[in-house]
Short mmCIF file of C-alpha atoms and ligand atoms in Angstrom, two decimals:
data_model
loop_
_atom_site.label_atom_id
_atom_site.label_comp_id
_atom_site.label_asym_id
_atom_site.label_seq_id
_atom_site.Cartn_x
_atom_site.Cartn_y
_atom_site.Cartn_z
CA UNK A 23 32.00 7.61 25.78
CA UNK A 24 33.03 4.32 27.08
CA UNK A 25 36.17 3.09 25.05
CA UNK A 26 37.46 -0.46 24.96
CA UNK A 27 40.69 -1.03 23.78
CA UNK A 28 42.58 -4.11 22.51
CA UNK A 29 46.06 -4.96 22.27
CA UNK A 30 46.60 -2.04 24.21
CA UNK A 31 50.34 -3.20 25.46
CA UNK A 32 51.29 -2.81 21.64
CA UNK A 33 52.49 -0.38 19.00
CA UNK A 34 49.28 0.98 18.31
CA UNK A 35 47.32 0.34 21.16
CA UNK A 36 49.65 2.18 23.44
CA UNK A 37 48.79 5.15 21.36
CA UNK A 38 45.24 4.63 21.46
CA UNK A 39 45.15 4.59 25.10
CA UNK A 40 47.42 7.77 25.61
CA UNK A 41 45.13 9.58 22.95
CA UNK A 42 42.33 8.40 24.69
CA UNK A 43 43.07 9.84 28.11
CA UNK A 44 43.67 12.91 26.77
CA UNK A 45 40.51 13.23 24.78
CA UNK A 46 37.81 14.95 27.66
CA UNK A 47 34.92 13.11 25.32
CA UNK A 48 36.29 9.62 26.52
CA UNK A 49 35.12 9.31 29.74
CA UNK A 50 35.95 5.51 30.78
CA UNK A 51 38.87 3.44 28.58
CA UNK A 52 39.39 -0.04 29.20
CA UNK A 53 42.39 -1.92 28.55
CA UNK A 54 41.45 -5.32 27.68
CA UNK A 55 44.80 -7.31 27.87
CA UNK A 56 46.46 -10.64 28.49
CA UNK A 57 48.81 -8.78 31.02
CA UNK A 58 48.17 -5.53 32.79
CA UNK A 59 48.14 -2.78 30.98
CA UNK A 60 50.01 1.07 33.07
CA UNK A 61 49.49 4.95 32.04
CA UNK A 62 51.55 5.59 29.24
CA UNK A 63 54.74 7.43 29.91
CA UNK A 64 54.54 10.23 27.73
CA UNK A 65 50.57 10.71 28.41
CA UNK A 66 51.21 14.39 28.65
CA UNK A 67 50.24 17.57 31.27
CA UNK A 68 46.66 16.66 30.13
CA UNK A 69 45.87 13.16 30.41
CA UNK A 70 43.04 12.05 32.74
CA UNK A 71 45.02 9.04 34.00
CA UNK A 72 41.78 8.08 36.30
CA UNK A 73 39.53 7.34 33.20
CA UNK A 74 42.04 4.02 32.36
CA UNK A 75 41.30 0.63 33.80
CA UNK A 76 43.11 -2.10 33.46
CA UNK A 77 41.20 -5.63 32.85
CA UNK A 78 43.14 -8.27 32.37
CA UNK A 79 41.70 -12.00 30.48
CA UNK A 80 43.76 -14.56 30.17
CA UNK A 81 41.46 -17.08 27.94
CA UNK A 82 40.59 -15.27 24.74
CA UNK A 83 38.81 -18.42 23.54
CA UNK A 84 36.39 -19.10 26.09
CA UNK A 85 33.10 -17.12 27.17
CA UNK A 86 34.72 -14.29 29.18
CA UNK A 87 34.48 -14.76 32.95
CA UNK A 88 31.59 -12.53 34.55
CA UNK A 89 34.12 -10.09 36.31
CA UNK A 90 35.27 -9.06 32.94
CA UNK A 91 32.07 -9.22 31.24
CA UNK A 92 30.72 -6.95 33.90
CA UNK A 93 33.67 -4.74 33.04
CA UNK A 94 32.67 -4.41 29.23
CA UNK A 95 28.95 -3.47 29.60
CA UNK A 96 28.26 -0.25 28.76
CA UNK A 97 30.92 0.23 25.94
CA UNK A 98 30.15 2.32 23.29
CA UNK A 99 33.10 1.92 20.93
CA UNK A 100 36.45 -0.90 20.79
CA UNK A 101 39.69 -0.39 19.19
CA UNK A 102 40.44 -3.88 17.92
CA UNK A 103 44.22 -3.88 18.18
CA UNK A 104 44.84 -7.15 19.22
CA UNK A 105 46.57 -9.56 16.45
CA UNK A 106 50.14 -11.29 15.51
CA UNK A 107 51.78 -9.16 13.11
CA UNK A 108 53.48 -10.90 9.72
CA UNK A 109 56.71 -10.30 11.76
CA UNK A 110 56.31 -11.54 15.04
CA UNK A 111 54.52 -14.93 13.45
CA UNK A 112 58.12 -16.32 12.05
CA UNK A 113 58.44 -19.06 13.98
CA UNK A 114 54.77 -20.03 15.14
CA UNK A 115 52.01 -22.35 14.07
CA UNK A 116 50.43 -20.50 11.43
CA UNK A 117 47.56 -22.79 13.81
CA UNK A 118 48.44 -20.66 16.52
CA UNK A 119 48.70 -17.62 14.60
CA UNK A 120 45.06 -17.83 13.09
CA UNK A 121 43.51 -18.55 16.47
CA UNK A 122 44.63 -15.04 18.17
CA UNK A 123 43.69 -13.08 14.51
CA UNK A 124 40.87 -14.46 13.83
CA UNK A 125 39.05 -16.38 16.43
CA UNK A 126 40.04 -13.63 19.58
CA UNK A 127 38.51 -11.10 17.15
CA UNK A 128 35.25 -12.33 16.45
CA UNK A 129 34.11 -13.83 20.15
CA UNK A 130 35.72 -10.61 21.21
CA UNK A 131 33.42 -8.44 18.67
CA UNK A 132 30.42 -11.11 20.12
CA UNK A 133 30.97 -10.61 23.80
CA UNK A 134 31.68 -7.08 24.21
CA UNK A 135 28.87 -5.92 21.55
CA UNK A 136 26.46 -8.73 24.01
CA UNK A 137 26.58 -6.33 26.88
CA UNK A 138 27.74 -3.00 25.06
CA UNK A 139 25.69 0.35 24.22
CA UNK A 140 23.70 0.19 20.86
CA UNK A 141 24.92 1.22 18.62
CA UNK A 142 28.84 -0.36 19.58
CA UNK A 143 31.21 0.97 17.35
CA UNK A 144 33.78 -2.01 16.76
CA UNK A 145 36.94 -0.20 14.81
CA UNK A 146 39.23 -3.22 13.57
CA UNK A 147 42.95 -2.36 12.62
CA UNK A 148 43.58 -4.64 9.59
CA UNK A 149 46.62 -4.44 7.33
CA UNK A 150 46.89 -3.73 3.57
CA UNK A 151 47.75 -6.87 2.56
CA UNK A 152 44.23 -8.72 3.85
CA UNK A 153 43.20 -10.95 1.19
CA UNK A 154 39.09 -10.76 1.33
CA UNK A 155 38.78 -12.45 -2.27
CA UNK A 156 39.78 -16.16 -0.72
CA UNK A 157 40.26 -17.42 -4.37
CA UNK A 158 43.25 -14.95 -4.84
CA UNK A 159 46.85 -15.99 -4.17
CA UNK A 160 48.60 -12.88 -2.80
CA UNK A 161 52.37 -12.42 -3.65
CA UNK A 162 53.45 -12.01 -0.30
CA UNK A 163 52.59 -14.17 2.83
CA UNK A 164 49.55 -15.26 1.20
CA UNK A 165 48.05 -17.84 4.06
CA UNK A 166 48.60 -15.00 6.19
CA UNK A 167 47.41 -11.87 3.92
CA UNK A 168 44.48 -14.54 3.18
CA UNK A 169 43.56 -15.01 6.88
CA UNK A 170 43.24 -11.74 7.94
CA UNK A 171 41.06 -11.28 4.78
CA UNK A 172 38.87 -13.84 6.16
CA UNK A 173 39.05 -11.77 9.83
CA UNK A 174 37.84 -8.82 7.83
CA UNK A 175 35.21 -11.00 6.03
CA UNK A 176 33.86 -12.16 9.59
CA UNK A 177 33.55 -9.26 11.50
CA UNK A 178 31.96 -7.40 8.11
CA UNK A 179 29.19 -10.04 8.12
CA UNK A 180 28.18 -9.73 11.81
CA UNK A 181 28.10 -6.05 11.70
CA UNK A 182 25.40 -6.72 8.61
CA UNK A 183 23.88 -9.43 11.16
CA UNK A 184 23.74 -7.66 14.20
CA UNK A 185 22.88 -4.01 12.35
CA UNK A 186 21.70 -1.61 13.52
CA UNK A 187 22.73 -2.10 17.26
CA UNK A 188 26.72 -3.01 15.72
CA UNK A 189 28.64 -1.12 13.31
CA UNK A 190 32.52 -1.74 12.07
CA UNK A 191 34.80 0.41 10.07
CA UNK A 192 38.19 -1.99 9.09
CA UNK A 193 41.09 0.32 8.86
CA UNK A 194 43.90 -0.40 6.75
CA UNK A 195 46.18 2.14 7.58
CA UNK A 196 49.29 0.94 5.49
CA UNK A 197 52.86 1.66 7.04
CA UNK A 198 52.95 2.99 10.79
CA UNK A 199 55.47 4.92 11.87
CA UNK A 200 55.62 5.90 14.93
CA UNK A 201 58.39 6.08 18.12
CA UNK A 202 60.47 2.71 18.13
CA UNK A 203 59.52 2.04 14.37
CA UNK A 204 60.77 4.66 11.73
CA UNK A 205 59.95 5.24 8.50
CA UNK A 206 62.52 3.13 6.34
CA UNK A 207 63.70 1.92 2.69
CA UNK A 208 63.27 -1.54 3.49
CA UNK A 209 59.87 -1.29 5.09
CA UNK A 210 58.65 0.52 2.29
CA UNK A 211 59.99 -2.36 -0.05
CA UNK A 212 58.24 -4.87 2.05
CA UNK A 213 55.18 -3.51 1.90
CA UNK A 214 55.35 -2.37 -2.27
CA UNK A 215 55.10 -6.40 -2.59
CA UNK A 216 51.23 -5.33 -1.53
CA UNK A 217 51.08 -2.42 -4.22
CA UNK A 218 51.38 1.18 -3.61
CA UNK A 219 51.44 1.93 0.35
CA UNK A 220 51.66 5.11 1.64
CA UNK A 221 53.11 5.58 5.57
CA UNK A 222 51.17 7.14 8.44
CA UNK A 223 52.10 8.30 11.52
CA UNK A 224 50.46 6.19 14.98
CA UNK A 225 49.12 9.15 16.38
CA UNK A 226 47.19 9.42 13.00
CA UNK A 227 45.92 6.19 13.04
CA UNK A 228 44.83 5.75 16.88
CA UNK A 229 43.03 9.55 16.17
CA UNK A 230 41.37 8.60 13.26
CA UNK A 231 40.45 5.69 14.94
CA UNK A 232 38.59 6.99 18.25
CA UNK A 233 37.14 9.54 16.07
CA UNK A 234 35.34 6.68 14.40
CA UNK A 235 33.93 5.45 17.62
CA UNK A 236 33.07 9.18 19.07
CA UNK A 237 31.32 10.37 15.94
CA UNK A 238 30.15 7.44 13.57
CA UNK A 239 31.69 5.36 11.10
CA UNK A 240 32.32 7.15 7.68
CA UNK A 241 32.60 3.97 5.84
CA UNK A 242 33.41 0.55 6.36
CA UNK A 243 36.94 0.34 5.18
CA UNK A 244 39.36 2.78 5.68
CA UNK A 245 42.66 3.22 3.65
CA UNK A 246 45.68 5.89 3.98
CA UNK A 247 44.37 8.39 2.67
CA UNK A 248 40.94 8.52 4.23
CA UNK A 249 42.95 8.21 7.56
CA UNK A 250 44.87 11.57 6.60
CA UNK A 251 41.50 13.55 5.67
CA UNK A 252 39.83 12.40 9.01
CA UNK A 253 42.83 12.67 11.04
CA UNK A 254 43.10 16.05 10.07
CA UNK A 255 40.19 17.19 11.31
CA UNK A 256 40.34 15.76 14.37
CA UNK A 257 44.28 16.72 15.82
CA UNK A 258 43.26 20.16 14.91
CA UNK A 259 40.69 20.21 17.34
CA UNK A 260 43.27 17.99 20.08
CA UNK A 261 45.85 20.28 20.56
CA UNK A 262 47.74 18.32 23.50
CA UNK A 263 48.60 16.08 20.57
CA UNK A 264 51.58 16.59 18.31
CA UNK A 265 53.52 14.91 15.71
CA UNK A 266 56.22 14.20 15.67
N1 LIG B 27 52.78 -1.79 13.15
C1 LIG B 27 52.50 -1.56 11.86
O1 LIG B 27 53.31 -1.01 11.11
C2 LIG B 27 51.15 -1.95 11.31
C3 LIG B 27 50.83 -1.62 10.00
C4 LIG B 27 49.57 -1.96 9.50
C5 LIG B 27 48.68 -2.65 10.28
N2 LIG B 27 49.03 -2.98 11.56
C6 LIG B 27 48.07 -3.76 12.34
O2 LIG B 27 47.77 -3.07 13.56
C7 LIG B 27 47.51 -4.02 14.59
C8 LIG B 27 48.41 -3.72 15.79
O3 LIG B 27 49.76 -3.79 15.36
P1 LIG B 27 50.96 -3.44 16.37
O4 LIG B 27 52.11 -3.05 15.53
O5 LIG B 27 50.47 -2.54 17.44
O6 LIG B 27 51.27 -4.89 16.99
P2 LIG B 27 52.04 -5.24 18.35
O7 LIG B 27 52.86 -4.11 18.81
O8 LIG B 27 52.70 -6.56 18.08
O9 LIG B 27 50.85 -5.44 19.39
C9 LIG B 27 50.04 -6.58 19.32
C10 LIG B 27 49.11 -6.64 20.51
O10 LIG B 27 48.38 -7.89 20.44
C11 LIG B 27 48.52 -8.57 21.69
N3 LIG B 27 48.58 -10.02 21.52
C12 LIG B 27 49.36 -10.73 20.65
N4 LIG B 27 49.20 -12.05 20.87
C13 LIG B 27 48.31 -12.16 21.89
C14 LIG B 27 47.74 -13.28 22.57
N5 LIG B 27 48.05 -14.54 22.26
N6 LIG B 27 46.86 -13.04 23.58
C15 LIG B 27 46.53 -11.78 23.93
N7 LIG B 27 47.04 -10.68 23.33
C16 LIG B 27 47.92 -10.88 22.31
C17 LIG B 27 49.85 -8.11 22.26
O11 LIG B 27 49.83 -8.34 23.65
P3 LIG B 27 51.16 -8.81 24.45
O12 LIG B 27 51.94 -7.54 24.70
O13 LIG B 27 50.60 -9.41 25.69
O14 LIG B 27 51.89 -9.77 23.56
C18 LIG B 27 49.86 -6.63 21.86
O15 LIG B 27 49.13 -5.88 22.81
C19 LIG B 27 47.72 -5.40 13.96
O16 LIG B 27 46.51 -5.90 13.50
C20 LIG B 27 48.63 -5.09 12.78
O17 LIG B 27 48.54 -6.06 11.75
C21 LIG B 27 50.23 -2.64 12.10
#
């Protein structure tokens, strides 16, 4: 399988990638980034380092330039990581904000499923808090819980457009915890503004996600819980990966 991967310098992505290079199913993983993207550190004895490749675009808003189109054809799944979390937009144009959620997303989605393998898997990491129902007012960050319900919105209608050759699953994993980001009180208060939000582990989350775009999408939203059944199955069967 041909794997694109998104955000792929962040939190999550870096996981994805260093799951992905160990997985002998993944053949080819592209890192589609605004800067390059290296080999994760702690890839492990068993990481195929030669499978990543590095693609850099720096205009997310445009038509994407033939030598990175030509990079993208052929993919059979992307792991839509790519998006300003609640806490790194203090301080920016919620403008600003909106363009890299939303619009990157869907003429991502459009150009990559354009020249990808049918069907093209397209797993999008969403957050809890995603507001689809635009006439609610959520408690928290609503213009932002709202927009990224209106991300999920999008990219669920084009996978109904463009089925069968495009299918999505939106994950909302909950709290990730993971190396640099610990489980703590006051994240789990944050996030109980949202309701009742259990914690997973990264590796969890970036297994649960290639699984998606190795073996089919089990449904088109994914919560916590679903991610801990899946996962399950699927680090059994990896044993190179451990958690932590
Ligand atoms: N972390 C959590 O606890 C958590 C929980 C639930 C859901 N999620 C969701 O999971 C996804 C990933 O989260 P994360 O924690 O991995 O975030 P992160 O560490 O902040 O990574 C975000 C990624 O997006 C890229 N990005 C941001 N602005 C960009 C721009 N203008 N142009 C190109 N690339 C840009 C970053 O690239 P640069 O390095 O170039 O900036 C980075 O690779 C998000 O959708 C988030 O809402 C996260």
């Amino acid at each position: 399988m041909k794997l694109v991967v998104t955000g792929a310098t962040g939190f999550v992505g870096q996981e994805v990638i260093r799951l992905a290079l160990q997985n002998r199913a993944i053949t080819s993983t592209i890192a589609l980034a605004r800067s390059n993207v290296s080999v994760p550190e702690n890839g492990g004895p068993d990481a195929d380092t030669s499978k990543l490749k590095s693609v850099v675009l720096t205009d997310w808003e445009n038509p994407y330039p033939e030598h990175v189109i030509e990079q993208l054809k052929g993919a059979d799944a992307c792991v839509w990581t790519l998006a300003i979390t609640p806490k790194k937009s203090k301080g920016l144009e919620f403008e600003a904000v909106m363009k890299v959620c939303h619009d990157y997303t869907i003429k991502g989605l459009n150009q990559i499923a354009s020249v990808a393998n049918k069907p093209f898997r397209f797993i999008y990491t969403s957050g809890a808090p995603a507001e689809r129902d635009q006439t609610k007012i959520p408690p928290f960050h609503p213009d932002y819980c709202l927009m990224r319900g209106r991300v999920e919105n999008a990219v669920l209608d084009l996978a109904t457009r463009l089925a069968p050759a495009v299918e999505v699953a939106i994950i909302r994993s909950g709290c990730v915890e993971g190396p640099g980001h610990p489980k703590t009180e006051a994240v789990t208060r944050i996030w109980e503004h949202y309701g009742p939000t259990p914690w997973v582990h990264v590796t969890e989350l970036a297994a649960t996600m290639i699984e998606q775009g190795l073996h089919g999408i089990n449904m088109n939203t994914l919560y916590a819980n679903d991610i801990e059944e899946i996962r399950s199955s699927v680090l059994k069967t990896e044993e190179p990966v451990s958690l932590e």
